[in-house]
N, CA, C and O atoms as a DFTB+ gen file, in Angstrom:
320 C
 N C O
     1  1      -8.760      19.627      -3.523
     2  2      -9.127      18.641      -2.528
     3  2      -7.852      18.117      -1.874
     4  3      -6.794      18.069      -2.503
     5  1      -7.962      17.732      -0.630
     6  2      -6.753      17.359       0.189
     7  2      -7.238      16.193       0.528
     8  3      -8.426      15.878       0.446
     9  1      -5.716      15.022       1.197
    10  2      -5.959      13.842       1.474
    11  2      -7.104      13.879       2.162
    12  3      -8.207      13.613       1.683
    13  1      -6.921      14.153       3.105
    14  2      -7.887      14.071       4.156
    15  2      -9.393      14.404       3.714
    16  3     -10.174      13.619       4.251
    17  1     -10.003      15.320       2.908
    18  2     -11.151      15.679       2.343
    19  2     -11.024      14.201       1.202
    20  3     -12.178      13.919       0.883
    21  1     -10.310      13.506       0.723
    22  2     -10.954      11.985      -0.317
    23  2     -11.110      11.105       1.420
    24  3     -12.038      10.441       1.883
    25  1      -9.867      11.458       1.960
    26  2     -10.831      10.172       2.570
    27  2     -11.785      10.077       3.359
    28  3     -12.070       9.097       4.047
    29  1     -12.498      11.410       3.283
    30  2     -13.688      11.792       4.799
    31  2     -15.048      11.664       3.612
    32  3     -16.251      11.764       3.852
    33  1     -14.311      11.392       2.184
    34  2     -15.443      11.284       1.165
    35  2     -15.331       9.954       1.068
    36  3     -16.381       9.335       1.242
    37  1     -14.422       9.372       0.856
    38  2     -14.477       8.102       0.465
    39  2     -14.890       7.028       1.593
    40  3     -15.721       6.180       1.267
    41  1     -14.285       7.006       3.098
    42  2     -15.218       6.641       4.150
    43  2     -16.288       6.810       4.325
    44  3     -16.584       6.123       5.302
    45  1     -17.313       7.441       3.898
    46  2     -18.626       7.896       4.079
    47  2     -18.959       6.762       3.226
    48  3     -19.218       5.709       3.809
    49  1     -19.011       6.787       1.602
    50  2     -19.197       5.950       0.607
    51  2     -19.072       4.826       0.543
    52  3     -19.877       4.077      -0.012
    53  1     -17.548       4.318       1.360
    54  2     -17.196       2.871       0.760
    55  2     -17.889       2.256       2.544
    56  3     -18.614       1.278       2.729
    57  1     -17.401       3.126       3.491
    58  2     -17.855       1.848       4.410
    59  2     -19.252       1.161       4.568
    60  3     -19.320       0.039       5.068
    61  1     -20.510       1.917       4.088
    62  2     -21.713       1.077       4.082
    63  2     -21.734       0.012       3.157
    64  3     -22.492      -0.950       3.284
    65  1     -20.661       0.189       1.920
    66  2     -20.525      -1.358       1.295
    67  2     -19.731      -2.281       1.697
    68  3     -19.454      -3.311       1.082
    69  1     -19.214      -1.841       3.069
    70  2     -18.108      -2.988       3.249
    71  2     -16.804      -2.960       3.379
    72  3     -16.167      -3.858       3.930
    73  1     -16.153      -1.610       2.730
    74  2     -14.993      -1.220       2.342
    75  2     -14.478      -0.416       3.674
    76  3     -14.992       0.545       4.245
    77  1     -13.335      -1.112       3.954
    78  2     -12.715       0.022       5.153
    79  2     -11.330       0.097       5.133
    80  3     -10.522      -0.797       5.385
    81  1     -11.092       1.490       4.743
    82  2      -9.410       1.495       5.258
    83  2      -8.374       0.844       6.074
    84  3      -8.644      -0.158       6.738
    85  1      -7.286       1.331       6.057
    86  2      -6.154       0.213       6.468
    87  2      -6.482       1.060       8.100
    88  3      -7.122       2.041       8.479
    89  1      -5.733       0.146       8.630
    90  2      -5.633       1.271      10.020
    91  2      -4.020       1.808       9.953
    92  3      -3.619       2.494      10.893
    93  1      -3.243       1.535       9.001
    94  2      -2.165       2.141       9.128
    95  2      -2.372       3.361       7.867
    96  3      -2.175       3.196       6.663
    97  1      -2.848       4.665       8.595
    98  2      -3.115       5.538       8.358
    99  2      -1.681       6.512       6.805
   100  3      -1.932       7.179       5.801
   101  1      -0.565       6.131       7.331
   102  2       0.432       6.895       6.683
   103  2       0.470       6.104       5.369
   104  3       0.915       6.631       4.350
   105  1      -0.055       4.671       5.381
   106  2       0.242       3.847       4.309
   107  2      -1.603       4.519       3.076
   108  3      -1.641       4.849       1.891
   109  1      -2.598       4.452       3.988
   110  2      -3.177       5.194       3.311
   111  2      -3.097       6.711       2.549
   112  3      -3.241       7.038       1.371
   113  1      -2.848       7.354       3.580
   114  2      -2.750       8.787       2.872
   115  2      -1.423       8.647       1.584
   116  3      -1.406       9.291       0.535
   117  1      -0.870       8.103       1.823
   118  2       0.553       7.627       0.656
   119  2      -0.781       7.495      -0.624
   120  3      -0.992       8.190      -1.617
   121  1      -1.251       6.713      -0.266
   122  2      -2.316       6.386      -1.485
   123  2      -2.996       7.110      -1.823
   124  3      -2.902       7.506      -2.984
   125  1      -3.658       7.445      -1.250
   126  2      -4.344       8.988      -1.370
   127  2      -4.013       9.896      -1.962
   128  3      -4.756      10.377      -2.817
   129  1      -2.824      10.400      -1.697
   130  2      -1.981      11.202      -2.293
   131  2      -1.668      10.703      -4.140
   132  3      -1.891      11.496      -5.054
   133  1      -1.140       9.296      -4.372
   134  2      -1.157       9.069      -6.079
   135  2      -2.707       8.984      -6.199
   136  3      -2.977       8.373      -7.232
   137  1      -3.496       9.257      -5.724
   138  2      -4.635       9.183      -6.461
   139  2      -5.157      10.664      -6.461
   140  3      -6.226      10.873      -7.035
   141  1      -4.558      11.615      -5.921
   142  2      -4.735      13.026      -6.246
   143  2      -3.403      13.750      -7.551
   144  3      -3.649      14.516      -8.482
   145  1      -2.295      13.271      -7.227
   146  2      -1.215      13.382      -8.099
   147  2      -1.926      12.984      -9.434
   148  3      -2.020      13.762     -10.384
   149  1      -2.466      11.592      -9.430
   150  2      -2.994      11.023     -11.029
   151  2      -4.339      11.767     -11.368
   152  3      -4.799      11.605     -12.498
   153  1      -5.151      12.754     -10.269
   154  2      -6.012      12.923     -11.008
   155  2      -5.239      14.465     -11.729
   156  3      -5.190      14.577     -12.954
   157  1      -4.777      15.370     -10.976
   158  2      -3.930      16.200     -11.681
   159  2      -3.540      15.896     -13.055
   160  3      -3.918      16.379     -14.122
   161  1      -2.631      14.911     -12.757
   162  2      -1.997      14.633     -14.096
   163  2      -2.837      14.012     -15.462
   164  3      -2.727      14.343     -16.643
   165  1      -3.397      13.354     -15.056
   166  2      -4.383      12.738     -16.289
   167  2      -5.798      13.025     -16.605
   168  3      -6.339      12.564     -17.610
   169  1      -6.693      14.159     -15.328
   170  2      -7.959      14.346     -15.364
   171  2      -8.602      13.053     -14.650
   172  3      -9.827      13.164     -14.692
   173  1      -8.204      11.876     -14.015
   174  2      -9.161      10.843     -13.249
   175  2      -8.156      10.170     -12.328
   176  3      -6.934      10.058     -12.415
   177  1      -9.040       9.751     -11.415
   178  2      -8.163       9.007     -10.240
   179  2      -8.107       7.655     -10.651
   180  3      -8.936       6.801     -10.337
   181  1      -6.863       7.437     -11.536
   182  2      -6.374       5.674     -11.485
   183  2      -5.475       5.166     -10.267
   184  3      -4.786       5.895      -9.553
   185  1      -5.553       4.375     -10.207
   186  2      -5.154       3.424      -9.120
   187  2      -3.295       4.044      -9.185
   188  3      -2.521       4.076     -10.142
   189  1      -3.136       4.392      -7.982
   190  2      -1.571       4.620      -7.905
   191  2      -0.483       3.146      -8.060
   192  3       0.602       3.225      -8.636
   193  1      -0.784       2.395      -7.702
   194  2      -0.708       1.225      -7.446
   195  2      -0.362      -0.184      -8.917
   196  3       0.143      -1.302      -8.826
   197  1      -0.830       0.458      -9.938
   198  2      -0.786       0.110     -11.118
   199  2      -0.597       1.343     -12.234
   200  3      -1.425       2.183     -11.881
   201  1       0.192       1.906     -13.563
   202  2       0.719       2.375     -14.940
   203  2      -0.405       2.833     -15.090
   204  3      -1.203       1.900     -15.184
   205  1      -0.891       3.814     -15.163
   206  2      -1.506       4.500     -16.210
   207  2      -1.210       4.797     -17.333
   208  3      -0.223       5.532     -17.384
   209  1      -1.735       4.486     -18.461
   210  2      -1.307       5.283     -20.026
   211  2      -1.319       6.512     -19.929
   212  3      -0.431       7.121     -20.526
   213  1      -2.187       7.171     -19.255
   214  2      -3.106       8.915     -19.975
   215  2      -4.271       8.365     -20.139
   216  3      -5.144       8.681     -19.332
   217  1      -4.625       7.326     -21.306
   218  2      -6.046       7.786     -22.063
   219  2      -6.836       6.796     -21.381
   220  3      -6.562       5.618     -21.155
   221  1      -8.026       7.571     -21.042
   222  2      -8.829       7.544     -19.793
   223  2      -9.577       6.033     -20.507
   224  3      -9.802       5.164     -19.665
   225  1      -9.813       5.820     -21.400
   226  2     -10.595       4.572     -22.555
   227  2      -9.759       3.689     -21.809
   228  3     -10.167       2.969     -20.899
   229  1      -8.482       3.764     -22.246
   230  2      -7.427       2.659     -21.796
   231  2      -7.512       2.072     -20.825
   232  3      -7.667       0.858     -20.692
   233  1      -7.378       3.243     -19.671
   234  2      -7.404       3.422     -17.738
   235  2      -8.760       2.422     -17.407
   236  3      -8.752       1.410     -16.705
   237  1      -9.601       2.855     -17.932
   238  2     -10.768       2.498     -16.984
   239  2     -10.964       1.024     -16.067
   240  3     -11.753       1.080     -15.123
   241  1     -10.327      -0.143     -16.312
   242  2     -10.013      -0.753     -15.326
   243  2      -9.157      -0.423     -14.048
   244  3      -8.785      -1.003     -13.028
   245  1      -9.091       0.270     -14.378
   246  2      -7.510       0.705     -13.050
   247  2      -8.251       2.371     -12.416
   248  3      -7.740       2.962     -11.465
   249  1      -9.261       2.800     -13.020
   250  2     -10.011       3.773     -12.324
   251  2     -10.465       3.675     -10.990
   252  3     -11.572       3.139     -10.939
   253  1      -9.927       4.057      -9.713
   254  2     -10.455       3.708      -8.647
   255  2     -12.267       4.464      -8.284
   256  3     -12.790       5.556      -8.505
   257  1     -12.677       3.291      -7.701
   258  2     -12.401       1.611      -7.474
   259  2     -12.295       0.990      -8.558
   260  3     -13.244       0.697      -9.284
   261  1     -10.866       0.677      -8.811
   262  2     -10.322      -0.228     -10.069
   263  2     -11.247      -1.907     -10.419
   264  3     -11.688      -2.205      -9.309
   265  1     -11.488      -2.530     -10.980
   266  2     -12.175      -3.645     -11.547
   267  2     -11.707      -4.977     -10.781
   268  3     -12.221      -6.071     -10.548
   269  1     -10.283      -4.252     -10.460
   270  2      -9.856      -5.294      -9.635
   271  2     -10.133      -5.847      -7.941
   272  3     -10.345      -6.983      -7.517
   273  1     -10.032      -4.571      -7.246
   274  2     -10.172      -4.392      -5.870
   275  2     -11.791      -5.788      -5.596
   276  3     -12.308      -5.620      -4.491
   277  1     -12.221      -6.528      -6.135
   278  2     -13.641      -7.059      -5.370
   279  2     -12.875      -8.025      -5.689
   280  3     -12.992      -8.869      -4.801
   281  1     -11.757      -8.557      -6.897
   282  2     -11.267      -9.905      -6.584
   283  2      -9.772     -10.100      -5.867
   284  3      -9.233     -11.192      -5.685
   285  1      -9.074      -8.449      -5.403
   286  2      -8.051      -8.856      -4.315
   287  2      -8.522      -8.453      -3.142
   288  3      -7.659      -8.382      -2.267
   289  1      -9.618      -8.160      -2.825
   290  2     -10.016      -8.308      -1.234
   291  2     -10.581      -9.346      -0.852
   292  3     -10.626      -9.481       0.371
   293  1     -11.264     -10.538      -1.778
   294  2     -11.624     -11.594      -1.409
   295  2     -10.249     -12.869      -1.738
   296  3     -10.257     -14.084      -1.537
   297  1      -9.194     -11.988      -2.292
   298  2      -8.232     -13.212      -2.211
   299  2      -6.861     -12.979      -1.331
   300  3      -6.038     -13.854      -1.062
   301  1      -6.807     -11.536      -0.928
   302  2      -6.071     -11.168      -0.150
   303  2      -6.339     -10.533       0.876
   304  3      -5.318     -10.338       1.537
   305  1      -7.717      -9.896       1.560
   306  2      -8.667      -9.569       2.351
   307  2      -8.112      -7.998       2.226
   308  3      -8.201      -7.261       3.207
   309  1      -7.574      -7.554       1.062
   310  2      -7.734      -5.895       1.005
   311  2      -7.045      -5.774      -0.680
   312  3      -6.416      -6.652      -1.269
   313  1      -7.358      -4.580      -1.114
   314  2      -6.529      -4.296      -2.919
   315  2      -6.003      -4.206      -2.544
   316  3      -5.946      -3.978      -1.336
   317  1      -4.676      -4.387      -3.783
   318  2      -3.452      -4.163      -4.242
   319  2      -2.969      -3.029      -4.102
   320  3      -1.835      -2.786      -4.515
């Protein structure tokens, strides 16, 4: 999968809940990109943005959409 194929998946998905990308496109695909790097590396897409251990038990807050993202878009109007 390539950047562009998560985010033509992930726009489909997130914007009827609300969720919409940055419009600064290069700052997204940056992201995009550790969240294809981490799924390589560990088997799941954790949040580039925050340490992964490896063990996916551990991760699962930080699994995007991480646990966090619904309380920094209402306190910073987008995640971390």
């Amino acid at each position: 999968m390539t950047a562009e194929q998560l985010y033509e998946m992930l726009r489909k998905v997130q914007e009827p809940k609300g969720y919409f990308f940055n419009r600064e496109r290069e700052k997204v695909f940056d992201l995009l990109d550790g969240l294809l790097i981490n799924r390589e590396r560990y088997g799941y897409m954790s949040c580039p943005c925050r340490l992964a251990s490896g063990n996916r038990d551990w991760d699962r807050d930080i699994i995007c959409p991480c646990i966090y993202r619904e309380e920094d878009v209402r306190a910073y109007g987008r995640c971390y």
